[in-house]
Structures are given as structure tokens and as C-alpha cells.
Amino acid sequence: RQRIQLAEPPAQVPPTVIKLVRLQDFDGSFSLESLRNISGIGSAVDELNTFHVDAKIWATALAIAFMQKEMVDQKALQKDLVAKAREFLDTTVENSDELLRCATQVLASLES
């Protein structure tokens, strides 16, 4: 008999990411208020005034940055989960890459 080697099961999606994905609006965006209770994002919503952008845009940037941080070992799934949010961001603001860098930095500062 030939032994079949099974691939390792996929890594578990963090529960906070699942909760976050459920909060996404149909257009790919997120609402700022809905992110307040997400562990790891919470107080980052208050940085909105620092960046002078629309609340929905800031919330979407935070959500993308959070998913990228939480799913660093699941690149393919991460890419699929952020695709619609990224499309919303790219079509709404010119400097979406810079905004994502800012969101990533804000989330990192919450950890320290």
C-alpha cells in the first residue's frame, strides 16, 4: 500500500479577524464605530483627526492593516480577505499606500 502524505491543515483564522470581516460593508469599507470594540484596534479609531481623512476611509485602512498584521502567516487568505477593502481604499483616496502605512504604525504603537 502506498502511503498518502496529507498537507498540513491551514492555520486557524484569528477570531478577531472573523469578527472584523463580518463588520465589512458591501462596498468593502468599514465604519469607524464598528471597529471600536475590536481588540487590537479600539483606540486607533481616535487617531482619525491626526490624518484628516473621512471616518470610513480611516476605518477601512485600520481594518486592512489589522488583518495584514494578524494574518502574516496566511498571505493568500489575507490577500483575499482584504481585496474588497483595498479596492474601496484605492478608488477613494489617491494616497492609499501612505494611509495604510500610517494605519500600520498606529496599530504598532498600541502594542508598545
mmCIF file of C-alpha atoms in Angstrom:
data_model
loop_
_atom_site.group_PDB
_atom_site.id
_atom_site.type_symbol
_atom_site.label_atom_id
_atom_site.label_comp_id
_atom_site.label_asym_id
_atom_site.label_seq_id
_atom_site.Cartn_x
_atom_site.Cartn_y
_atom_site.Cartn_z
ATOM 1 C CA ARG A 1 0.000 0.000 0.000
ATOM 2 C CA GLN A 2 1.132 3.443 -0.796
ATOM 3 C CA ARG A 3 1.046 5.972 1.965
ATOM 4 C CA ILE A 4 -0.582 9.281 1.150
ATOM 5 C CA GLN A 5 1.002 12.380 2.629
ATOM 6 C CA LEU A 6 -1.640 14.890 3.649
ATOM 7 C CA ALA A 7 -0.889 18.565 3.622
ATOM 8 C CA GLU A 8 -0.889 20.342 6.939
ATOM 9 C CA PRO A 9 -4.254 21.835 7.803
ATOM 10 C CA PRO A 10 -4.495 25.559 7.171
ATOM 11 C CA ALA A 11 -3.708 27.830 10.079
ATOM 12 C CA GLN A 12 -6.673 28.988 12.098
ATOM 13 C CA VAL A 13 -8.053 32.426 11.244
ATOM 14 C CA PRO A 14 -7.906 34.558 14.398
ATOM 15 C CA PRO A 15 -11.390 35.100 15.904
ATOM 16 C CA THR A 16 -10.883 38.883 15.864
ATOM 17 C CA VAL A 17 -10.323 38.750 12.096
ATOM 18 C CA ILE A 18 -13.542 36.765 11.630
ATOM 19 C CA LYS A 19 -15.398 39.315 13.749
ATOM 20 C CA LEU A 20 -13.852 42.133 11.727
ATOM 21 C CA VAL A 21 -14.768 40.608 8.350
ATOM 22 C CA ARG A 22 -18.388 40.347 9.480
ATOM 23 C CA LEU A 23 -18.409 44.111 10.060
ATOM 24 C CA GLN A 24 -17.410 44.946 6.488
ATOM 25 C CA ASP A 25 -19.932 46.905 4.438
ATOM 26 C CA PHE A 26 -20.996 45.761 0.970
ATOM 27 C CA ASP A 27 -18.762 48.340 -0.749
ATOM 28 C CA GLY A 28 -15.705 46.967 1.066
ATOM 29 C CA SER A 29 -15.496 49.737 3.647
ATOM 30 C CA PHE A 30 -15.762 49.629 7.415
ATOM 31 C CA SER A 31 -17.462 52.022 9.801
ATOM 32 C CA LEU A 32 -15.319 53.645 12.448
ATOM 33 C CA GLU A 33 -17.768 52.966 15.271
ATOM 34 C CA SER A 34 -17.931 49.264 14.470
ATOM 35 C CA LEU A 35 -14.152 48.956 14.982
ATOM 36 C CA ARG A 36 -14.156 50.439 18.486
ATOM 37 C CA ASN A 37 -14.833 47.085 20.118
ATOM 38 C CA ILE A 38 -12.314 45.074 18.114
ATOM 39 C CA SER A 39 -9.462 44.053 20.381
ATOM 40 C CA GLY A 40 -6.246 45.459 18.951
ATOM 41 C CA ILE A 41 -7.904 48.315 17.060
ATOM 42 C CA GLY A 42 -10.079 50.077 19.647
ATOM 43 C CA SER A 43 -8.263 53.299 20.486
ATOM 44 C CA ALA A 44 -6.723 53.598 16.999
ATOM 45 C CA VAL A 45 -10.066 54.900 15.768
ATOM 46 C CA ASP A 46 -9.404 58.075 17.760
ATOM 47 C CA GLU A 47 -6.394 58.896 15.557
ATOM 48 C CA LEU A 48 -8.790 59.925 12.778
ATOM 49 C CA ASN A 49 -8.256 63.656 13.371
ATOM 50 C CA THR A 50 -4.492 63.255 13.030
ATOM 51 C CA PHE A 51 -4.782 62.201 9.393
ATOM 52 C CA HIS A 52 -7.627 64.454 8.199
ATOM 53 C CA VAL A 53 -9.489 61.783 6.257
ATOM 54 C CA ASP A 54 -13.080 60.610 6.186
ATOM 55 C CA ALA A 55 -14.031 58.266 9.042
ATOM 56 C CA LYS A 56 -14.983 55.421 6.680
ATOM 57 C CA ILE A 57 -11.627 55.715 4.885
ATOM 58 C CA TRP A 58 -9.639 55.669 8.146
ATOM 59 C CA ALA A 59 -11.657 52.726 9.450
ATOM 60 C CA THR A 60 -11.027 50.780 6.252
ATOM 61 C CA ALA A 61 -7.286 51.489 6.390
ATOM 62 C CA LEU A 62 -7.196 50.313 10.024
ATOM 63 C CA ALA A 63 -9.113 47.144 9.167
ATOM 64 C CA ILE A 64 -6.718 46.282 6.325
ATOM 65 C CA ALA A 65 -3.643 46.992 8.452
ATOM 66 C CA PHE A 66 -5.057 44.899 11.285
ATOM 67 C CA MET A 67 -5.808 41.912 9.046
ATOM 68 C CA GLN A 68 -2.352 42.122 7.496
ATOM 69 C CA LYS A 69 -0.773 42.140 10.960
ATOM 70 C CA GLU A 70 -2.901 39.313 12.331
ATOM 71 C CA MET A 71 -2.579 37.074 9.276
ATOM 72 C CA VAL A 72 1.106 37.453 8.449
ATOM 73 C CA ASP A 73 1.467 33.663 8.065
ATOM 74 C CA GLN A 74 -1.580 33.344 5.802
ATOM 75 C CA LYS A 75 -0.687 35.606 2.882
ATOM 76 C CA ALA A 76 -3.052 34.064 0.305
ATOM 77 C CA LEU A 77 -6.105 34.159 2.565
ATOM 78 C CA GLN A 78 -5.136 37.596 3.855
ATOM 79 C CA LYS A 79 -4.963 38.909 0.287
ATOM 80 C CA ASP A 80 -8.456 37.556 -0.442
ATOM 81 C CA LEU A 81 -9.920 38.975 2.769
ATOM 82 C CA VAL A 82 -8.573 42.486 2.201
ATOM 83 C CA ALA A 83 -9.220 42.618 -1.572
ATOM 84 C CA LYS A 84 -12.580 44.388 -1.467
ATOM 85 C CA ALA A 85 -11.479 46.777 1.289
ATOM 86 C CA ARG A 86 -8.304 47.559 -0.643
ATOM 87 C CA GLU A 87 -10.344 48.219 -3.788
ATOM 88 C CA PHE A 88 -12.541 50.631 -1.819
ATOM 89 C CA LEU A 89 -9.487 52.439 -0.463
ATOM 90 C CA ASP A 90 -7.677 52.603 -3.806
ATOM 91 C CA THR A 91 -10.712 54.075 -5.575
ATOM 92 C CA THR A 92 -11.498 56.543 -2.782
ATOM 93 C CA VAL A 93 -8.127 58.124 -1.955
ATOM 94 C CA GLU A 94 -5.039 58.879 -4.000
ATOM 95 C CA ASN A 95 -2.518 58.040 -1.290
ATOM 96 C CA SER A 96 -3.882 54.691 -0.114
ATOM 97 C CA ASP A 97 -0.412 53.153 0.369
ATOM 98 C CA GLU A 98 0.670 56.041 2.586
ATOM 99 C CA LEU A 99 -2.570 55.864 4.571
ATOM 100 C CA LEU A 100 -2.053 52.122 5.107
ATOM 101 C CA ARG A 101 1.478 52.782 6.357
ATOM 102 C CA CYS A 102 0.065 55.289 8.853
ATOM 103 C CA ALA A 103 -2.620 52.836 9.991
ATOM 104 C CA THR A 104 0.020 50.121 10.422
ATOM 105 C CA GLN A 105 2.173 52.468 12.505
ATOM 106 C CA VAL A 106 -0.752 53.482 14.702
ATOM 107 C CA LEU A 107 -1.644 49.839 15.371
ATOM 108 C CA ALA A 108 2.007 49.027 16.144
ATOM 109 C CA SER A 109 2.183 51.922 18.597
ATOM 110 C CA LEU A 110 -0.761 50.464 20.532
ATOM 111 C CA GLU A 111 1.229 47.297 21.193
ATOM 112 C CA SER A 112 4.179 49.086 22.767
#
